[in-house]
Tab-separated table of C-alpha atoms in Angstrom:
chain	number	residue	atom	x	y	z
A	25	UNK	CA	-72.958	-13.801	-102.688
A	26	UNK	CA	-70.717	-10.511	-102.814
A	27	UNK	CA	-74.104	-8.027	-102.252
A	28	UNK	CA	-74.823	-10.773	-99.069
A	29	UNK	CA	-71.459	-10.828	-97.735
A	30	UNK	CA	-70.878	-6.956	-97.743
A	31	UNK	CA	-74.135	-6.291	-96.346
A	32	UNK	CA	-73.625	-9.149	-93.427
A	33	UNK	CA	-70.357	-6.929	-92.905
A	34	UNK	CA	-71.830	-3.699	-92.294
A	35	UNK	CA	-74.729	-4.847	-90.728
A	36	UNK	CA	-72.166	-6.184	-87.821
A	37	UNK	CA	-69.235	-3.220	-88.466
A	38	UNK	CA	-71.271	-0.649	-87.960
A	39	UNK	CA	-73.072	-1.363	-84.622
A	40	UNK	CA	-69.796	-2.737	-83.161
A	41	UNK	CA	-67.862	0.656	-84.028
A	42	UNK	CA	-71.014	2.716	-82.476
A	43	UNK	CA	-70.609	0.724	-79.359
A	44	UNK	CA	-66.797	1.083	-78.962
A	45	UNK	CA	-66.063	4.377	-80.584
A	46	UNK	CA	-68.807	6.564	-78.883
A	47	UNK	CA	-67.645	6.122	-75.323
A	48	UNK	CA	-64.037	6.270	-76.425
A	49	UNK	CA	-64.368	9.196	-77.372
A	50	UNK	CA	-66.467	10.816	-74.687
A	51	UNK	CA	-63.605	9.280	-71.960
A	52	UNK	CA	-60.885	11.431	-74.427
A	53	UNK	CA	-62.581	14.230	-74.482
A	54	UNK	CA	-63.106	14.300	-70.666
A	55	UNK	CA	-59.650	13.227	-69.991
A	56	UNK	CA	-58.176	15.984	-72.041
A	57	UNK	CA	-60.352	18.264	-70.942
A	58	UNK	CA	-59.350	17.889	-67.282
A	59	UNK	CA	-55.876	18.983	-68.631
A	60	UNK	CA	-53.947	16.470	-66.407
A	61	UNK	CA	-51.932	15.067	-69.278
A	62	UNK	CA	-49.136	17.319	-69.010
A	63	UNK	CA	-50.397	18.624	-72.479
A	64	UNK	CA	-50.063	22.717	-73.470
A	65	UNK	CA	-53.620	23.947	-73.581
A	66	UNK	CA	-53.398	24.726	-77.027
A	67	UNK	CA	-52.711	21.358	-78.432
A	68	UNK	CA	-55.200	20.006	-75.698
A	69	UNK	CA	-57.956	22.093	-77.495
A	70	UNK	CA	-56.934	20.633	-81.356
A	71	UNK	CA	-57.248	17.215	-79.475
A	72	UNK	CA	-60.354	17.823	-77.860
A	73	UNK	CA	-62.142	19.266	-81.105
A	74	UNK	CA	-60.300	16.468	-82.782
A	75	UNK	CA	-62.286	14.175	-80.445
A	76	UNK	CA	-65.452	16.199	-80.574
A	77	UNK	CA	-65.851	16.156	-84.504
A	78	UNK	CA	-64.764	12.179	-84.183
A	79	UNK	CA	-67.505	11.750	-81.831
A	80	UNK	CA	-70.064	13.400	-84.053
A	81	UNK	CA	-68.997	11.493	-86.823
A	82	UNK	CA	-70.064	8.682	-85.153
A	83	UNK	CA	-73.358	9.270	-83.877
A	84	UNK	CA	-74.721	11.282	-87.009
A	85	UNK	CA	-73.122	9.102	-89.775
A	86	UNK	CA	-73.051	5.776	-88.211
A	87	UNK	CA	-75.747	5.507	-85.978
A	88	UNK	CA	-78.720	8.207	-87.694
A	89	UNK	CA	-77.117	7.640	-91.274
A	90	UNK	CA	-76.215	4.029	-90.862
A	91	UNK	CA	-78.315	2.414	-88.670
A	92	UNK	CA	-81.607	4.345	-87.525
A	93	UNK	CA	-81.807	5.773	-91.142
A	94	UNK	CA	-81.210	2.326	-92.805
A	95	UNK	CA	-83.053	0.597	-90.310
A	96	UNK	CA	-86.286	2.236	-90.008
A	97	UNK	CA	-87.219	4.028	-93.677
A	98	UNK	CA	-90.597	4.951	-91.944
A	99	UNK	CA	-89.623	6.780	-89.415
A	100	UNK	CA	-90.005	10.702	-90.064
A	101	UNK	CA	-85.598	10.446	-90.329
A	102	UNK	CA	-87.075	9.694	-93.791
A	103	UNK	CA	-88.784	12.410	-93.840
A	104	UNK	CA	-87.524	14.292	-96.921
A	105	UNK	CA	-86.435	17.965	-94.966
A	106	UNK	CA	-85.170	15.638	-92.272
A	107	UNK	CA	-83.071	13.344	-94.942
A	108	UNK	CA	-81.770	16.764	-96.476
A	109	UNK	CA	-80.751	17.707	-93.171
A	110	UNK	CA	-79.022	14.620	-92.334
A	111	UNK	CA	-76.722	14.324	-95.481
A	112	UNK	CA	-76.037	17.972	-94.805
A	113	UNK	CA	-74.832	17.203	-91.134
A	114	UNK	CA	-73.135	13.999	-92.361
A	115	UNK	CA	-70.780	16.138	-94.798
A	116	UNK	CA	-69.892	18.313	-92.325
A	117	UNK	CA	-69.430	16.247	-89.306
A	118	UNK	CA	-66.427	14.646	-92.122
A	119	UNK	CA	-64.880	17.719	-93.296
A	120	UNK	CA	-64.808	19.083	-89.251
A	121	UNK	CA	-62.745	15.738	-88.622
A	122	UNK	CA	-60.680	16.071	-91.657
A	123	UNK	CA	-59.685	19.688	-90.759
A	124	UNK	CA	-58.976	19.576	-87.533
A	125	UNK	CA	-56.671	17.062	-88.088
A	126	UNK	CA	-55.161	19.582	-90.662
A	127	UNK	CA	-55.010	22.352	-88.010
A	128	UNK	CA	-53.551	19.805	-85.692
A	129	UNK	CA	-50.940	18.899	-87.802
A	130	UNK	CA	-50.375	22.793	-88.885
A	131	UNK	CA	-49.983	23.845	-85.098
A	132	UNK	CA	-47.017	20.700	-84.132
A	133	UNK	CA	-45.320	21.863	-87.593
A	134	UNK	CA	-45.104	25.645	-86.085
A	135	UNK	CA	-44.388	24.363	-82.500
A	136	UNK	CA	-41.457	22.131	-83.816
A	137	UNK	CA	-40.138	24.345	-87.117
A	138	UNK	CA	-40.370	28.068	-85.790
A	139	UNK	CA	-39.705	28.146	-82.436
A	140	UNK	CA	-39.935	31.772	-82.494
A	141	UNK	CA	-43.086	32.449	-84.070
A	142	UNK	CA	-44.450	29.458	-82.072
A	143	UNK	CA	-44.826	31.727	-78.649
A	144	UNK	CA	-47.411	33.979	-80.658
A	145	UNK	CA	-48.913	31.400	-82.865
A	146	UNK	CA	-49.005	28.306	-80.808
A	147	UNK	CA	-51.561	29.588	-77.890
A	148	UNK	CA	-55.330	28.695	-75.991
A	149	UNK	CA	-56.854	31.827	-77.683
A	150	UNK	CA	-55.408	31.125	-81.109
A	151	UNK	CA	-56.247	27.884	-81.332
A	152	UNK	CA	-59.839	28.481	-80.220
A	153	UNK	CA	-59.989	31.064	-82.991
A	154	UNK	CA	-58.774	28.485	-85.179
A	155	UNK	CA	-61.321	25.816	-84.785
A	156	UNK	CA	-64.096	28.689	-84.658
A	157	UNK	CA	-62.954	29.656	-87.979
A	158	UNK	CA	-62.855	26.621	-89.935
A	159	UNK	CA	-66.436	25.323	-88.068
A	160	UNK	CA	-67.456	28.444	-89.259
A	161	UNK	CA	-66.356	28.315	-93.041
A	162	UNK	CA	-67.174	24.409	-92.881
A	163	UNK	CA	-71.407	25.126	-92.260
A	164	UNK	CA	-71.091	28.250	-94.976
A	165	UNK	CA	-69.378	25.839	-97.593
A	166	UNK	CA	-71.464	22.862	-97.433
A	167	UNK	CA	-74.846	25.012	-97.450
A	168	UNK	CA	-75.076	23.982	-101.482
A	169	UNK	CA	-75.697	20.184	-99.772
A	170	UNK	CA	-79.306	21.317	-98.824
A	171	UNK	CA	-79.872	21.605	-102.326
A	172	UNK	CA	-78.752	18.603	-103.937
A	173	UNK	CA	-81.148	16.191	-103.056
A	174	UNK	CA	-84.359	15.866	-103.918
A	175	UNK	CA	-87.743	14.034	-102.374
A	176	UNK	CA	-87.873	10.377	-104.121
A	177	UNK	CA	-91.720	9.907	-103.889
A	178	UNK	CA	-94.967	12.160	-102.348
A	179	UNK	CA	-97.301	10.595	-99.649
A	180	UNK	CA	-100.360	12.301	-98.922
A	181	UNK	CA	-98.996	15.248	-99.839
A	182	UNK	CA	-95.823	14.799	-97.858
A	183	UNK	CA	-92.002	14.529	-99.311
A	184	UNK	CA	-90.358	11.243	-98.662
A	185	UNK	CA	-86.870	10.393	-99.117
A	186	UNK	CA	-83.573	11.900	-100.749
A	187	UNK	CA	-81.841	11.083	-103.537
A	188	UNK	CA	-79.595	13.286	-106.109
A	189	UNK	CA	-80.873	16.248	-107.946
A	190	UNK	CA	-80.301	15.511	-111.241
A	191	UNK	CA	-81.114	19.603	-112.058
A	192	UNK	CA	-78.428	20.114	-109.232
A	193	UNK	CA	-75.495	17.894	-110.460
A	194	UNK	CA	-75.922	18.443	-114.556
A	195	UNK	CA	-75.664	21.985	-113.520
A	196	UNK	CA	-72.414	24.520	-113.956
A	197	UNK	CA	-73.196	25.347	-110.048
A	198	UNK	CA	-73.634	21.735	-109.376
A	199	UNK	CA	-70.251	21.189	-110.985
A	200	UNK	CA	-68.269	23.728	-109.360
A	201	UNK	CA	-69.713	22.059	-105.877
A	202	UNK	CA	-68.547	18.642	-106.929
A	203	UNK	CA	-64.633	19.908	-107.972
A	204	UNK	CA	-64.388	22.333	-104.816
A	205	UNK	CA	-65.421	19.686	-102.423
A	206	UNK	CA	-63.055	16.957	-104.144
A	207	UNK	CA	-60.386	19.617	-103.874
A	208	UNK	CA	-61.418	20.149	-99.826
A	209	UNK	CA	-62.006	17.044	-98.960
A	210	UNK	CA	-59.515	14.822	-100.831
A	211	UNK	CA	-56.721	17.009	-102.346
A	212	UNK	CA	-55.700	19.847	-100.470
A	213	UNK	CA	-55.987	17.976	-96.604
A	214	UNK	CA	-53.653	15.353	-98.367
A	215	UNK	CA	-51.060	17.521	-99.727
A	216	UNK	CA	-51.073	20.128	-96.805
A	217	UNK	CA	-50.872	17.175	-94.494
A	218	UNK	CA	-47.850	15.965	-96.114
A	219	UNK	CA	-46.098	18.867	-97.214
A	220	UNK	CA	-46.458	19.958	-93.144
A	221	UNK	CA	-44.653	16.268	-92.147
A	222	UNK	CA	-42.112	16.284	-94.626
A	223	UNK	CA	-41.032	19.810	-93.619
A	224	UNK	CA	-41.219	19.120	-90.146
A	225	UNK	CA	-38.691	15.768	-90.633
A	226	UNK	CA	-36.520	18.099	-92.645
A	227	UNK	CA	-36.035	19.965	-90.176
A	228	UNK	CA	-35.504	17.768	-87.403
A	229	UNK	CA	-32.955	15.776	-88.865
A	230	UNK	CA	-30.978	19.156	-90.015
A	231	UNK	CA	-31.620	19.971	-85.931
A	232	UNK	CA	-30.630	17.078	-84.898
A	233	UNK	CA	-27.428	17.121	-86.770
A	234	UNK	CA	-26.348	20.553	-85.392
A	235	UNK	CA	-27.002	19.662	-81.656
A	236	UNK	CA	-24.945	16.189	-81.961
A	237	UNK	CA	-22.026	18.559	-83.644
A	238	UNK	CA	-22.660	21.674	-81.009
A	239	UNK	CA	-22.886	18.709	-77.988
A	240	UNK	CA	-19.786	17.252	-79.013
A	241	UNK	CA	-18.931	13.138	-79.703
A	242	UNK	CA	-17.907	12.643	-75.890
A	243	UNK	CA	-21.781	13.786	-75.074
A	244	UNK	CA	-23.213	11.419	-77.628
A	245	UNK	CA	-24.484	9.023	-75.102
A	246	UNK	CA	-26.318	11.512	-72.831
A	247	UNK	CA	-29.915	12.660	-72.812
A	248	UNK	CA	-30.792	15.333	-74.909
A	249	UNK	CA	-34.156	16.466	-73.257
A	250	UNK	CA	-35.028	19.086	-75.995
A	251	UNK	CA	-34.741	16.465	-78.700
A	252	UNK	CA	-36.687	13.864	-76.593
A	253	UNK	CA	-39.545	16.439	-76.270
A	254	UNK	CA	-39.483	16.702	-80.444
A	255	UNK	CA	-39.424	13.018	-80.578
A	256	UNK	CA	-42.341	12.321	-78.455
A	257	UNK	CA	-44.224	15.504	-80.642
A	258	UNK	CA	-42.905	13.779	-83.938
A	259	UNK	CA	-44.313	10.497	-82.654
A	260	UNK	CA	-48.130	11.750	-82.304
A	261	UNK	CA	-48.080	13.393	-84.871
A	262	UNK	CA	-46.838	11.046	-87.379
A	263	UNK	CA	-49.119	8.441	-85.485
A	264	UNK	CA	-52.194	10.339	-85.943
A	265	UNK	CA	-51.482	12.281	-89.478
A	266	UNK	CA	-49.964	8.403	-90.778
A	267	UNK	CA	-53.502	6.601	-89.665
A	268	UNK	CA	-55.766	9.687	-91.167
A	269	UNK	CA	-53.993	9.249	-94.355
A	270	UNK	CA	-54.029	5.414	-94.395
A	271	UNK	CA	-57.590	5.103	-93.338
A	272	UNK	CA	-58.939	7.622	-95.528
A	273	UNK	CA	-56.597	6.269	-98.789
A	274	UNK	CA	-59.358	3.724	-99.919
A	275	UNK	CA	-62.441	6.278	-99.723
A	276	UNK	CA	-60.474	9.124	-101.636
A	277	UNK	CA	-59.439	6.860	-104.414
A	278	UNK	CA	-62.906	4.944	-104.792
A	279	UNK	CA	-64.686	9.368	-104.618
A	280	UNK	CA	-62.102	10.119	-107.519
A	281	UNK	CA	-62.006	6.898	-109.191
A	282	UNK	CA	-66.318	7.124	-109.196
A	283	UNK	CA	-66.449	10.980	-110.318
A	284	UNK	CA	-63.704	10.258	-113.212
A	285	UNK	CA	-65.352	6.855	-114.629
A	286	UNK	CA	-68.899	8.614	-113.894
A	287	UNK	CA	-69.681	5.755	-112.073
A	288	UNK	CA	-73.021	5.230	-110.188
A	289	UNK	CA	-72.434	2.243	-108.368
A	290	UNK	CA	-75.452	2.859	-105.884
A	291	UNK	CA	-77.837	2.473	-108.845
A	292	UNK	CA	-76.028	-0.317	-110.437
A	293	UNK	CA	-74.583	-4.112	-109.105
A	294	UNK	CA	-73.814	-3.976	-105.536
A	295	UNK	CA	-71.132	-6.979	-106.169
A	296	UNK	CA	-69.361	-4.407	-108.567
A	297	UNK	CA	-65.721	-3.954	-107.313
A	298	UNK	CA	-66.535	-0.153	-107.305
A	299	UNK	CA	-69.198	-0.930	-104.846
A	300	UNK	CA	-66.999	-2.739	-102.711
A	301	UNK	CA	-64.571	-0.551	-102.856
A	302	UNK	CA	-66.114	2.440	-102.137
A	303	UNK	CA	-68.439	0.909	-98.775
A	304	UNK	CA	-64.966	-0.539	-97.504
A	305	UNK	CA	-63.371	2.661	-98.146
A	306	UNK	CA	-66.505	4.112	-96.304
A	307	UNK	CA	-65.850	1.525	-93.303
A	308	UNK	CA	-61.841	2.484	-93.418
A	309	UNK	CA	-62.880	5.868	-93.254
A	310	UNK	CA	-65.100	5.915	-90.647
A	311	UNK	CA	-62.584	3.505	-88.739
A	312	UNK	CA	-60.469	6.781	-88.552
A	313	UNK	CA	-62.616	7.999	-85.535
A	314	UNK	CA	-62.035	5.541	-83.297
A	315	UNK	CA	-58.354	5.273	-83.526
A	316	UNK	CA	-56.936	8.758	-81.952
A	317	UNK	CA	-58.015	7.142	-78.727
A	318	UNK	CA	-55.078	4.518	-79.127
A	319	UNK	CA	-52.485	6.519	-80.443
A	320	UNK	CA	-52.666	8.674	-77.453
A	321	UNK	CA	-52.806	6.024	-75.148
A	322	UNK	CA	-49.963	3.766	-77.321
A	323	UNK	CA	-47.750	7.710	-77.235
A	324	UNK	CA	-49.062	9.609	-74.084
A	325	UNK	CA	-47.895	8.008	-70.560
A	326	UNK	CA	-50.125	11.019	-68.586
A	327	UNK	CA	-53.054	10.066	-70.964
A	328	UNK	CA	-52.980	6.054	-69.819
A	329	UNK	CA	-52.834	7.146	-66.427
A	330	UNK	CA	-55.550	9.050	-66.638
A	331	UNK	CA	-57.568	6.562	-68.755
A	332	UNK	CA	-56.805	3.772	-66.431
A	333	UNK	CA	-58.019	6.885	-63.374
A	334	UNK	CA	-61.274	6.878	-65.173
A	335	UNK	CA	-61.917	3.457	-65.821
A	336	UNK	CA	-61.179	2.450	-62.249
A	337	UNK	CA	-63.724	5.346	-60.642
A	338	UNK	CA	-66.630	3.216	-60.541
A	339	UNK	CA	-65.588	0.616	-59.353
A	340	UNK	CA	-63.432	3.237	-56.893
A	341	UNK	CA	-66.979	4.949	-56.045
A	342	UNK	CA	-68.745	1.401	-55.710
A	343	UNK	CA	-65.929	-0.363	-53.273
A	344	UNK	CA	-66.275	3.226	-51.267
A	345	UNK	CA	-69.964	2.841	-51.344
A	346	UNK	CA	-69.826	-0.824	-49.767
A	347	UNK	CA	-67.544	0.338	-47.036
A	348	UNK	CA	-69.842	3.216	-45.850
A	349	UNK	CA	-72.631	0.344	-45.788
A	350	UNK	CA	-70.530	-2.102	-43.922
A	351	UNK	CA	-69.684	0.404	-41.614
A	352	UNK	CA	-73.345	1.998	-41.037
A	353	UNK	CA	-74.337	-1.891	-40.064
C-alpha cells in the first residue's frame, strides 16, 4: 500500500509541477529581463540565472528524468549514452540552482554589509562574471558523472540503460567524487548560506541601533528610507535563502542519512521509510523551483505589476484585435 500510494503521488506531483512551474518561470525570466522592476541590473541578472537554472531543473529532471524517461523505457532516452547524458545534465541543472542561490545570497550580504566595497563588487559585469564562473566550474566538476554509470543490459549489440558502476563507486576516485559532491551540494551551500544571513542580521540590527541613536528619540516615528530599502533587501532574501533551505532540508538529510547507513533503498523495499523519505525529499526539493516566482511577487510591488502587465496582454492584444474587426465591418 506504501509503494502504491507514493507512486500514485508522483505520478500526479510531477506532471502538475511541470505544468505550473515551466511557464512561471519563463514569465520571471521575461519580466526581469525587461528590467522594469525597479531592480539594479546586477541583482536582476542573479534573479534571472536564478530563474534560468530553476527552469532547467524542471524540464530536464522532471519532465526527461521524471516523466518521458520513466514513461517510455523504449524510447532511445534509454539509450545508454543518452541515459549517461541525462543523469549528467540532471546533476548539474541542481548544483546551477543551488549556487546561484549562493551567489545571490553572497551579492545582498556585500550590498547590505560593505557599503563601500559594494560600488566595485556589486555590478552588471561582475555578476555576469560570476555566474560564468561557477557554470563554468559546475560542467568541469561533474564530468566524473559520465563515468559512473554503466549500460544495464546489451540489445543487438546496442547499450541499454544506466545504473551505478560498481568499479566506479568501490573505487578511491569513486570515493573522493561521492565526499566532494556531498560537501558541494549539501554542506558548504548550507553553511555559506547561513553564515552570509546571520552576518547580514548582525549587522543590521547593530545599524539599526546607531541610526535610531544618531536620528534622535523625537525622530523615532519618521521614515527612515535607507533602513526601509535594507528591510525590503532583508525580506527577499531571507524569503528566498529561508525556502531553499527548508525545501532542500528533507533531500540533504535522506543523501547523508543513505551514504552513512550505506543504504540502497532503490534496490531494496520501496515502502522502506528511507524510500519515502528520500522521493519526498526529492519532491520538496524539486518544489524549490517553483517557489522564487511567489516570493517575488509576495516581496516585489514592480514585479506584480508587471506580472499582472503580462498576464493581461493577451487578452489586451485579443480585445484590440476585436475592435479593429468591428471597426473594418
Amino acid at each position: 500500500m506504501g509503494q502504491l500510494t507514493i507512486l500514485l503521488v508522483k505520478e500526479i506531483y510531477y506532471p502538475i509541477l511541470t505544468v505550473i512551474g515551466v511557464p512561471v518561470n519563463l514569465m520571471t525570466i521575461l519580466i526581469l529581463s525587461r528590467g522594469n522592476c525597479s531592480l539594479s541590473k546586477c541583482i536582476s541578472i542573479y534573479m534571472v540565472a536564478m530563474a534560468t537554472s530553476d527552469l532547467l531543473v524542471l524540464i530536464i529532471n522532471v519532465m526527461v528524468y521524471y516523466i518521458f524517461s520513466y514513461h517510455f523505457p523504449l524510447s532511445f532516452l534509454f539509450r545508454t549514452p543518452v541515459c549517461k547524458f541525462i543523469l549528467y545534465m540532471t546533476v548539474i541543472t541542481l548544483d546551477l540552482s543551488v549556487w546561484f542561490t549562493v551567489s545571490f545570497t553572497f551579492d545582498r550580504f556585500i550590498i547590505i554589509c560593505y557599503q563601500k566595497f559594494k560600488a566595485k563588487y556589486c555590478t552588471e559585469k561582475t555578476a555576469s562574471v560570476v555566474i560564468a564562473i561557477i557554470s563554468i566550474m559546475i560542467f568541469i566538476k561533474n564530468i566524473p558523472t559520465l563515468f559512473a554509470y554503466e549500460s544495464e543490459q546489451i540489445i543487438n549489440k546496442l547499450q541499454w540503460g544506466c545504473q551505478s558502476s560498481l568499479a566506479f563507486f568501490s573505487s578511491p576516485f569513486g570515493v573522493v567524487c561521492i565526499l566532494f559532491h556531498s560537501i558541494w551540494r549539501i554542506w558548504l551551500p548550507f553553511a555559506l548560506i547561513l553564515l552570509f544571513n546571520s552576518l547580514t542580521v548582525r549587522h543590521v540590527l547593530v545599524a539599526s541601533r546607531g541610526r535610531r541613536g544618531l536620528r534622535g528619540h523625537s525622530s523615532e516615528n519618521q521614515s527612515d528610507p535607507e533602513m526601509e530599502n535594507r528591510r525590503k533587501s532583508i525580506i527577499l532574501l531571507f524569503t528566498i535563502s529561508g525556502s531553499f533551505i527548508l525545501l532542500w532540508l528533507t533531500a540533504n538529510m535522506s543523501f547523508v542519512i543513505t551514504r552513512v547507513t550505506n543504504t540502497t533503498y532503490y534496490r531494496g523495499d520501496r515502502t522502506d521509510p528511507a524510500y519515502i523519505a528520500t522521493e519526498t525529499g526529492a519532491m520538496l526539493k524539486l518544489l524549490s523551483s517553483c517557489t522564487n516566482t511567489c516570493i517575488y511577487a509576495a516581496t516585489q510591488r514592480k514585479f506584480r505589476e508587471e506580472l499582472k502587465r503580462l498576464l493581461k496582454s493577451p487578452w489586451t492584444l485579443i480585445e484590440r484585435l476585436v475592435k479593429n474587426e468591428t471597426k473594418t465591418i
